Structure formats: structure tokens, C-alpha cells
XYZ file of C-alpha atoms in Angstrom:
230
model
C 0.000 0.000 0.000
C 1.496 3.358 -1.052
C 0.563 6.863 -0.065
C 0.498 9.575 -2.689
C 0.879 13.270 -2.041
C -2.033 15.513 -3.067
C -1.499 17.131 -6.398
C -1.300 20.883 -6.889
C -5.007 21.370 -7.532
C -5.977 19.455 -4.360
C -3.527 21.483 -2.282
C -5.001 24.707 -3.618
C -8.443 23.561 -2.379
C -7.391 22.047 0.981
C -4.924 24.719 2.156
C -7.347 27.700 2.205
C -9.973 25.566 3.992
C -7.497 24.527 6.680
C -6.352 28.096 7.108
C -9.945 29.245 7.546
C -10.637 26.567 10.198
C -7.441 27.443 12.057
C -8.286 31.137 11.953
C -11.775 30.527 13.348
C -10.592 28.357 16.233
C -7.614 30.528 17.082
C -9.821 33.616 17.480
C -12.089 33.256 20.510
C -14.373 35.959 19.160
C -15.346 33.556 16.380
C -15.845 30.441 18.523
C -17.413 32.102 21.583
C -18.840 35.193 19.905
C -22.258 34.918 21.570
C -21.082 33.411 24.903
C -20.122 35.430 27.965
C -16.527 34.606 28.909
C -17.461 34.038 32.564
C -20.201 31.608 31.613
C -17.836 29.690 29.323
C -15.241 29.419 32.104
C -17.888 28.238 34.567
C -19.013 25.511 32.158
C -15.394 24.350 31.785
C -14.986 24.287 35.573
C -18.242 22.361 36.041
C -17.182 19.851 33.392
C -13.929 19.164 35.243
C -15.838 18.898 38.525
C -18.212 16.410 36.910
C -15.255 14.133 36.174
C -14.115 14.335 39.815
C -17.519 13.494 41.274
C -17.959 10.715 38.698
C -14.648 9.193 39.810
C -15.702 9.436 43.472
C -19.055 7.733 42.876
C -17.540 5.096 40.592
C -14.874 4.362 43.204
C -17.565 4.157 45.883
C -19.611 1.640 43.898
C -16.531 -0.448 43.155
C -15.483 -0.337 46.805
C -18.915 -1.348 48.012
C -19.300 -4.278 45.615
C -15.833 -5.598 46.479
C -16.057 -5.131 50.264
C -15.371 -8.349 52.179
C -17.389 -7.244 55.237
C -21.135 -6.470 55.274
C -21.988 -2.933 54.196
C -23.984 -0.953 56.798
C -27.697 -0.510 56.170
C -27.966 3.200 55.369
C -31.652 3.269 56.330
C -30.616 2.341 59.873
C -27.361 4.291 60.016
C -29.018 7.575 59.012
C -32.232 7.076 60.995
C -33.327 9.542 63.658
C -35.381 8.774 66.749
C -38.452 11.016 66.832
C -41.219 10.395 69.340
C -39.675 7.088 70.339
C -39.711 5.835 66.731
C -36.702 5.313 64.441
C -37.487 7.090 61.173
C -35.063 6.087 58.391
C -33.360 8.774 56.298
C -35.589 11.544 57.645
C -32.709 14.022 57.965
C -31.413 13.150 54.493
C -34.906 13.681 53.062
C -35.103 17.121 54.676
C -31.626 18.012 53.386
C -32.628 16.961 49.878
C -35.855 18.966 50.040
C -33.974 22.057 51.229
C -31.365 21.819 48.472
C -33.910 21.199 45.703
C -35.995 24.119 46.981
C -32.901 26.312 46.784
C -32.677 25.524 43.067
C -36.141 26.998 42.644
C -35.283 30.220 44.456
C -32.026 30.479 42.481
C -33.877 30.059 39.185
C -36.280 32.853 40.177
C -33.318 35.052 41.143
C -31.810 34.609 37.674
C -35.174 35.411 36.097
C -35.567 38.644 38.064
C -31.923 39.462 37.357
C -32.622 39.491 33.622
C -35.575 41.775 34.361
C -33.209 44.130 36.227
C -35.311 43.776 39.392
C -32.536 44.412 41.876
C -34.551 44.005 45.077
C -36.185 40.662 44.258
C -32.962 39.272 42.815
C -30.985 40.095 45.962
C -33.698 38.724 48.284
C -34.023 35.446 46.379
C -30.253 34.974 46.319
C -30.120 35.543 50.084
C -32.903 32.983 50.567
C -30.932 30.537 48.414
C -27.821 31.155 50.524
C -29.855 30.529 53.704
C -31.078 27.225 52.268
C -27.466 26.297 51.499
C -26.300 27.253 54.990
C -29.126 25.168 56.486
C -28.012 22.205 54.365
C -24.412 22.539 55.573
C -25.630 22.806 59.168
C -27.649 19.599 58.852
C -24.674 17.887 57.237
C -22.497 18.958 60.191
C -25.084 17.428 62.533
C -24.999 14.212 60.478
C -21.192 14.076 60.676
C -21.238 14.720 64.426
C -23.763 11.927 64.977
C -21.713 9.349 63.033
C -18.437 10.400 64.664
C -20.105 10.043 68.074
C -21.186 6.525 67.039
C -17.571 5.597 66.267
C -17.422 5.992 62.469
C -13.999 7.106 61.241
C -12.368 7.332 57.784
C -10.257 4.280 58.706
C -12.776 2.265 60.746
C -16.465 1.585 61.191
C -18.084 -0.352 64.066
C -21.185 -1.033 61.940
C -19.499 -3.111 59.241
C -17.156 -2.487 56.328
C -14.416 0.003 57.274
C -14.551 1.508 53.760
C -17.935 2.996 54.622
C -16.425 5.764 56.748
C -13.806 6.700 54.166
C -16.299 6.914 51.303
C -18.888 8.771 53.406
C -16.561 11.487 54.680
C -14.833 11.898 51.304
C -17.954 12.188 49.132
C -20.211 14.173 51.457
C -17.298 16.317 52.632
C -16.279 17.250 49.100
C -19.876 18.087 48.237
C -20.318 20.034 51.473
C -17.245 22.081 50.570
C -18.862 22.938 47.245
C -22.081 24.012 48.969
C -20.122 26.177 51.434
C -18.234 27.867 48.590
C -21.548 28.342 46.787
C -23.059 30.081 49.819
C -20.099 32.489 49.925
C -20.418 33.138 46.180
C -24.157 33.813 46.476
C -23.627 36.261 49.349
C -20.957 38.170 47.403
C -23.074 38.416 44.247
C -26.227 39.291 46.245
C -24.396 42.124 48.007
C -23.291 43.524 44.642
C -26.836 43.248 43.320
C -28.210 45.072 46.377
C -25.644 47.874 45.979
C -26.588 48.366 42.328
C -23.203 47.289 40.960
C -24.701 45.365 38.046
C -27.154 48.164 37.266
C -24.203 50.464 36.680
C -22.379 47.960 34.498
C -25.576 46.849 32.748
C -24.537 43.191 33.022
C -26.305 40.706 35.303
C -24.374 37.702 33.952
C -22.793 37.117 37.367
C -26.204 36.104 38.728
C -26.638 33.486 36.010
C -23.070 32.220 36.471
C -23.676 31.798 40.207
C -26.911 30.014 39.305
C -25.080 27.569 37.043
C -22.768 26.638 39.885
C -25.625 26.256 42.363
C -27.719 24.078 40.042
C -24.680 21.857 39.493
C -24.226 21.421 43.250
C -27.909 20.468 43.571
C -27.711 18.008 40.685
C -24.652 16.294 42.149
C -26.492 15.845 45.451
C -29.287 13.983 43.633
C -26.738 11.408 42.446
C -25.123 11.175 45.886
C -28.555 10.712 47.458
C -29.449 7.950 44.995
C -26.150 6.035 45.020
C -25.021 6.486 48.611
C -28.163 6.749 50.717
C -30.785 4.771 48.758
C -28.625 1.941 47.405
């Protein structure tokens, strides 16, 4: 099998086309002409974060299926005693409801941001931040309860020792994201309240913060399904 070089006529057709493609992709104004730079960077960051969380959850599933000791029953581990009755996953259900509700308030904040309604946008972002802070507080209570019961990253009195490592790693990494999101929401909300984006005429920061917050909520849905319900 022999390879032949393109003749002169083919080169005259191919070369300008390649130059045009290279020029388009080397000039960001051509590729991302209608995309805000901050939004593009946030999407790239969220894509990289998706890979990290995917690796964590994949590693968790592999670890659980290969564990030599019995895996703890999450319905019992995360149960709370209310009125003398053990209610399974009640705290996790409340945490999930709070976080999903925060997605709704964040979506409304973005909507009012595009309408240039400064007051409603700032209020809804503050409500979203309060939901996030409540979630982190409940997660801290959950951690304290398990630590008090003897669960550690290297040991677990309820069964497989890998349970503690996977629990603290996955929920801790997600909790860090929620905490950072709360800080981001408070910063953007304060700028909205002061009229910073009215002066610049650009409310894109509200939407960018919303993208991050919706991602954090979506990741929790997968953690809830794979870690707590499985």
C-alpha cells in the first residue's frame, strides 16, 4: 500500500480551507462570539468537577461491591429517633428537600436578574444562601452523629471500614462545594443590592452563580441515589 501526495489542484483547495478553520478556532471571538466569557469558564470548571464526582461515585460503587465485610444498612445508620420511633433517612430527606428548593429560588433570582429587578434578585439569592447554609448545618449534625457513634475514615463499628472513608470523602467534598456556593451567592447578592450590576448593565454574574448552584444540587441527587438509597 502506497501513499500519494495531493497534487497541486488538491492542495489549492485544501490549504485555504485549513487556514480558515485554524483562523476561526484561534480567534475566541469567532468560537465564543455569543457566549459570555465568565459563563464559558464556569461551564469548563463544572465539566472538570463532573469528572471528579464521577470518579468518586464510581470508586464508591466499586469499593462497596468488592467489600469483604457487610456494608452498613444506610436506612438504619441515618435514621433519627423522633417520638420514640426510628425514622429512616428523615434528615437526608429534609436536606434533599432544602437543596432542591434552593434551586427553585435560584432560578427565580436569575429570572428577576434578567428583568433588572434588583430588590427581588438580591432577596431570592439571600434565601438561596440561607437554604445552602441550612443544608451545611444539617450535614455537620450528620457528621457529628456518626463520629459520636464511632465511624472514622479508617474504621467503622457497623461493618465495612470503607464505609467511613467513602462517606466522609464524598459528602465532605460536596459540602465544601455548597459552602463555597453560599459564599459566592452572598458576594453576588451584596453587589446586586448595591446596584453594581445596574451600573455595568450586566447581570451575567447572577446566572453564572446560578449555574454553579444548580450543578451542586444536581450532584447531590446522584449522591442521594447512590449512597443513601442503594
